Short mmCIF file of C-alpha atoms in Angstrom, two decimals:
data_model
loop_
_atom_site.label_atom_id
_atom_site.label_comp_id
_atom_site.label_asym_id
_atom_site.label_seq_id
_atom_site.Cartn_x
_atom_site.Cartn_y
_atom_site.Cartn_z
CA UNK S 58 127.19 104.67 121.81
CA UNK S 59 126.78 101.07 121.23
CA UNK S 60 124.45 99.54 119.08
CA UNK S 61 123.55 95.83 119.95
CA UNK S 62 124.29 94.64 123.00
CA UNK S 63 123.66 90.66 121.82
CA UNK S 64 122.68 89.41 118.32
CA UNK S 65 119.50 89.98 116.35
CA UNK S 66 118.74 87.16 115.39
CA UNK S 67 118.07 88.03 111.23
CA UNK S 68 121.17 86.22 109.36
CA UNK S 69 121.78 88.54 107.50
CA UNK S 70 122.09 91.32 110.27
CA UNK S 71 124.26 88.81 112.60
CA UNK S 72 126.96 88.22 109.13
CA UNK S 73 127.03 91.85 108.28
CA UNK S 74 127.59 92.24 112.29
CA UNK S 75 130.62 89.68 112.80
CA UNK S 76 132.28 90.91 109.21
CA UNK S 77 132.49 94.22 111.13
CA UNK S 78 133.80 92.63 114.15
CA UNK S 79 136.34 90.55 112.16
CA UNK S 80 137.64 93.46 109.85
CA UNK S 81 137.79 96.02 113.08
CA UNK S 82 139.82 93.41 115.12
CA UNK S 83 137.22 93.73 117.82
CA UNK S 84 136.00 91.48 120.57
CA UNK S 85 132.60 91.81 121.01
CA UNK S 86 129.77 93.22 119.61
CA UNK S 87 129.28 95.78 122.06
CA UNK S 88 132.19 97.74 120.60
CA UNK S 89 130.51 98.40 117.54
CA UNK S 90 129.17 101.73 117.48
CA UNK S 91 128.28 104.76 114.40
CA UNK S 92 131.77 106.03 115.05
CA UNK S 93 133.64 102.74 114.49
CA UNK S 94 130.66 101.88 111.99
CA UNK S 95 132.09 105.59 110.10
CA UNK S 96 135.57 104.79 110.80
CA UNK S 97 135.57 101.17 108.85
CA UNK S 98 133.35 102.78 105.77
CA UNK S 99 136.19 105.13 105.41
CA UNK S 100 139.32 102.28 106.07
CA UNK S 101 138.01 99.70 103.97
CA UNK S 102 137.43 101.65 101.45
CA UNK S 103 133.52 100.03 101.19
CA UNK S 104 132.57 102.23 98.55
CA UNK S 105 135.07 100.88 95.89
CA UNK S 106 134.87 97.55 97.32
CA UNK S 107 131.17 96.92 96.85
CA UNK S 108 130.89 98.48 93.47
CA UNK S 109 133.66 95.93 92.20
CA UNK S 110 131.88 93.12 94.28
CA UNK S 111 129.40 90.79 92.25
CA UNK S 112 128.19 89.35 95.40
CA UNK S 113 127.12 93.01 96.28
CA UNK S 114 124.82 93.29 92.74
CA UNK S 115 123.83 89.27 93.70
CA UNK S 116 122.60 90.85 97.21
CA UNK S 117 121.23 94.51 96.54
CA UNK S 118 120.80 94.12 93.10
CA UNK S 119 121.60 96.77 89.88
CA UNK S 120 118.61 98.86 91.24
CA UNK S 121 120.92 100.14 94.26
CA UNK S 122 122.15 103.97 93.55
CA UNK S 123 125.47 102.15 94.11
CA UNK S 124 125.66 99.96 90.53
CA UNK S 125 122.44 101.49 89.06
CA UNK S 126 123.85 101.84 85.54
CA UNK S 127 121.24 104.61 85.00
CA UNK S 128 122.54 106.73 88.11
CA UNK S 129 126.18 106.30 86.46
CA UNK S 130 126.63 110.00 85.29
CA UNK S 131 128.76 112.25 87.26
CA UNK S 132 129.04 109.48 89.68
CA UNK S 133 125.32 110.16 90.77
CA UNK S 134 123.92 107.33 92.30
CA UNK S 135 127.59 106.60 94.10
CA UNK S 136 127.00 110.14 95.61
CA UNK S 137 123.83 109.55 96.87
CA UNK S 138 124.97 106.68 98.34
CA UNK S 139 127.65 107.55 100.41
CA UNK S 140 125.68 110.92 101.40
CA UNK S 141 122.86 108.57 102.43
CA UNK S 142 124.91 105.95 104.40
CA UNK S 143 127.22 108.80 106.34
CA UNK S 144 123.75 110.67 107.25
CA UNK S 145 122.44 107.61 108.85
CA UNK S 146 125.88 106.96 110.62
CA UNK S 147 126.01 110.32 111.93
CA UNK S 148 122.17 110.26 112.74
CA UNK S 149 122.32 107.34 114.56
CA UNK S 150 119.16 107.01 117.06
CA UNK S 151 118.78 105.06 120.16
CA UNK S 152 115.27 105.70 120.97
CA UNK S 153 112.35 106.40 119.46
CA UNK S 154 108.31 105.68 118.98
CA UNK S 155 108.99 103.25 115.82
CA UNK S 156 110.66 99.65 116.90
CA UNK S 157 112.65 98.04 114.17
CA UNK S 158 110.69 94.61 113.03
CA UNK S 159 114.46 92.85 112.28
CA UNK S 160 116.21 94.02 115.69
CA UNK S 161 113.59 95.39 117.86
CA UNK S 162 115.97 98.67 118.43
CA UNK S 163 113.86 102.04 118.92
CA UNK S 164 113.89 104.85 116.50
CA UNK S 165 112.30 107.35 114.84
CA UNK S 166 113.45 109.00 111.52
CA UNK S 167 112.75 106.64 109.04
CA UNK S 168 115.28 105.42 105.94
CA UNK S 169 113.04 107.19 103.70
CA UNK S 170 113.24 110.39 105.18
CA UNK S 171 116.96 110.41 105.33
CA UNK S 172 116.56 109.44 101.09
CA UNK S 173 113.95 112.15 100.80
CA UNK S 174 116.33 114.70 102.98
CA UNK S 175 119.45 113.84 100.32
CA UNK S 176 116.82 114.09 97.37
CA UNK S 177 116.07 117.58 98.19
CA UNK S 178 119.38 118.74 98.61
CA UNK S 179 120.09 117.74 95.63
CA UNK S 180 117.41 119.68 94.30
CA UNK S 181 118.55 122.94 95.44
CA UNK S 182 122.36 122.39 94.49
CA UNK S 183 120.58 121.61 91.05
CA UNK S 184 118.32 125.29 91.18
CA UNK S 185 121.30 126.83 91.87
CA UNK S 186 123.58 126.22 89.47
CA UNK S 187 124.41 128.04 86.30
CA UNK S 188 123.06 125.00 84.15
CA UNK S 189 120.54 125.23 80.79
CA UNK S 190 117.16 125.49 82.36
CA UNK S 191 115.68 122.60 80.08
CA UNK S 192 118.90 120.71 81.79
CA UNK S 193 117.68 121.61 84.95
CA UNK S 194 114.09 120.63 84.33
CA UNK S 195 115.59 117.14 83.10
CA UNK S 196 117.70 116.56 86.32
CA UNK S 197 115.07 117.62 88.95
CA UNK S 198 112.45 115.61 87.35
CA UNK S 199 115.01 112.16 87.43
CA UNK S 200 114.96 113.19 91.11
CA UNK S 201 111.43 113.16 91.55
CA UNK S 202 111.19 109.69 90.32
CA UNK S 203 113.47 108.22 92.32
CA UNK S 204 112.36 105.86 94.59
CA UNK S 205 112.63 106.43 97.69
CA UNK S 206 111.16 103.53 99.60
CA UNK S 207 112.88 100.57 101.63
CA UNK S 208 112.46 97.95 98.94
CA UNK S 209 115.07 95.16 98.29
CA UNK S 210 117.49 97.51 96.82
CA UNK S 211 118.55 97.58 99.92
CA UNK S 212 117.62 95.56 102.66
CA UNK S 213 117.66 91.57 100.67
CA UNK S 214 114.67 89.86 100.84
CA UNK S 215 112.01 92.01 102.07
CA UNK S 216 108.57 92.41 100.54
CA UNK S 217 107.88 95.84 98.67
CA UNK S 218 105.15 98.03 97.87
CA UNK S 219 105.12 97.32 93.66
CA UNK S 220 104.05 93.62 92.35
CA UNK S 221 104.51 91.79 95.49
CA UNK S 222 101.68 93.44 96.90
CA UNK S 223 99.34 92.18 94.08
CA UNK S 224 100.29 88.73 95.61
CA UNK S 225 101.60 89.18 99.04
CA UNK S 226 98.99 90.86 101.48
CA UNK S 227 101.80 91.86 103.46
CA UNK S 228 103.97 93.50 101.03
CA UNK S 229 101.50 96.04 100.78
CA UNK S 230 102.59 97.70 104.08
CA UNK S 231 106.17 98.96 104.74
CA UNK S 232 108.69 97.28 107.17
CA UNK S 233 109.58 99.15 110.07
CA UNK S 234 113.47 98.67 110.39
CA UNK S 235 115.82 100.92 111.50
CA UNK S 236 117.84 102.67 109.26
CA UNK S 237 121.34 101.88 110.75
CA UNK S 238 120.53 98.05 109.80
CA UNK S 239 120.62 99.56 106.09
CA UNK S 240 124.11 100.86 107.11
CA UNK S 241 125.64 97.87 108.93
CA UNK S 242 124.29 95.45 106.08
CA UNK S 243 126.54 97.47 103.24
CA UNK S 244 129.59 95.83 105.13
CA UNK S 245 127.98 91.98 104.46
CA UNK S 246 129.06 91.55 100.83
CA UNK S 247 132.80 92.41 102.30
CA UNK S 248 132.54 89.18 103.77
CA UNK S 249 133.85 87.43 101.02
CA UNK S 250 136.94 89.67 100.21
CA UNK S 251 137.66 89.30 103.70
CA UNK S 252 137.65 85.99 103.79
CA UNK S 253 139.41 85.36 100.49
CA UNK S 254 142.29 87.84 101.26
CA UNK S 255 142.34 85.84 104.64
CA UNK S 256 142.94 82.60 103.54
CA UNK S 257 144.89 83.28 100.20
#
């Protein structure tokens, strides 16, 4: 199922966008779809890529589950990513009652449901393990304060709900944009390995 049909006219969607096209040898954006979308994560290896990338940190910053040197044991916060990113690949919607504010595409399970969705399974694999109980308590409760919300962690440059509500107005209400934009724009920081293993 394709996803754009022309571009979106947000930068940093249209980059992340023509990286894919470049690394996937296609010729035109129609062709990109979840499936090719799952098949690249996988070939490229994104996931060791963008942790060794410091334009990735420069972009998402350190509070990204990715590079979060606080969700660094047992490879927690790279989990969570990569569980978050293939959900939204393989949920993929084309309609929906929400419209996306960066691309105008129609949806209707949020970002932070699919977070929430990952949180809670992680909850129960947690309950159900064989683990101390006070080690239990500890984990679940780092859980509950994760945050959840589509901040700048991972979509650059949008407003939040924290202190840029206290002096943007408009940061005080969440952005509507569809989750597969969070997906496509993980591939944008592989535009400069691509580039450099290009031309060196």
């Amino acid at each position: 199922m394709t996803i754009f049909n022309r571009f979106t006219g947000n930068a940093l969607i249209n980059n992340a966008l023509m990286t894919i096209m470049a690394v996937a040898k296609i010729g035109g954006l129609a062709e990109i779809t979840p499936e090719l979308l799952l098949d690249l994560f996988n070939r490229v290896s994104l996931v060791e890529t963008n942790k060794r990338l410091k334009s990735y940190t420069m972009l998402f910053s350190l509070n990204n589950p990715l590079v979060n040197p606080a969700k660094k044991a047992n490879q927690a916060g790279e989990k969570t990513y990569i569980r978050l990113l293939l959900a939204i690949m393989n949920g993929f919607e084309a309609d929906g009652e929400r419209i996306c504010e960066i691309t105008g595409l129609k949806f209707n399970k949020r970002f932070e449901e699919f977070y929430q969705e990952d949180i809670d399974q992680q909850k129960l694999l947690i309950n159900s393990s064989s683990k101390d109980p006070r080690e239990i308590k500890k984990e679940i409760k780092n859980l509950d304060n994760t945050d959840t919300s589509l901040n700048r962690s991972w979509f650059p440059l949008i407003g939040g709900l924290g202190s840029d509500a206290q002096t943007l107005p408009q940061a005080k209400f969440t952005v509507n944009i569809h989750p597969i934009c969070i997906a496509i724009l993980q591939f944008y920081p592989y535009l400069h390995y691509y580039t450099k293993e290009a031309f060196c």
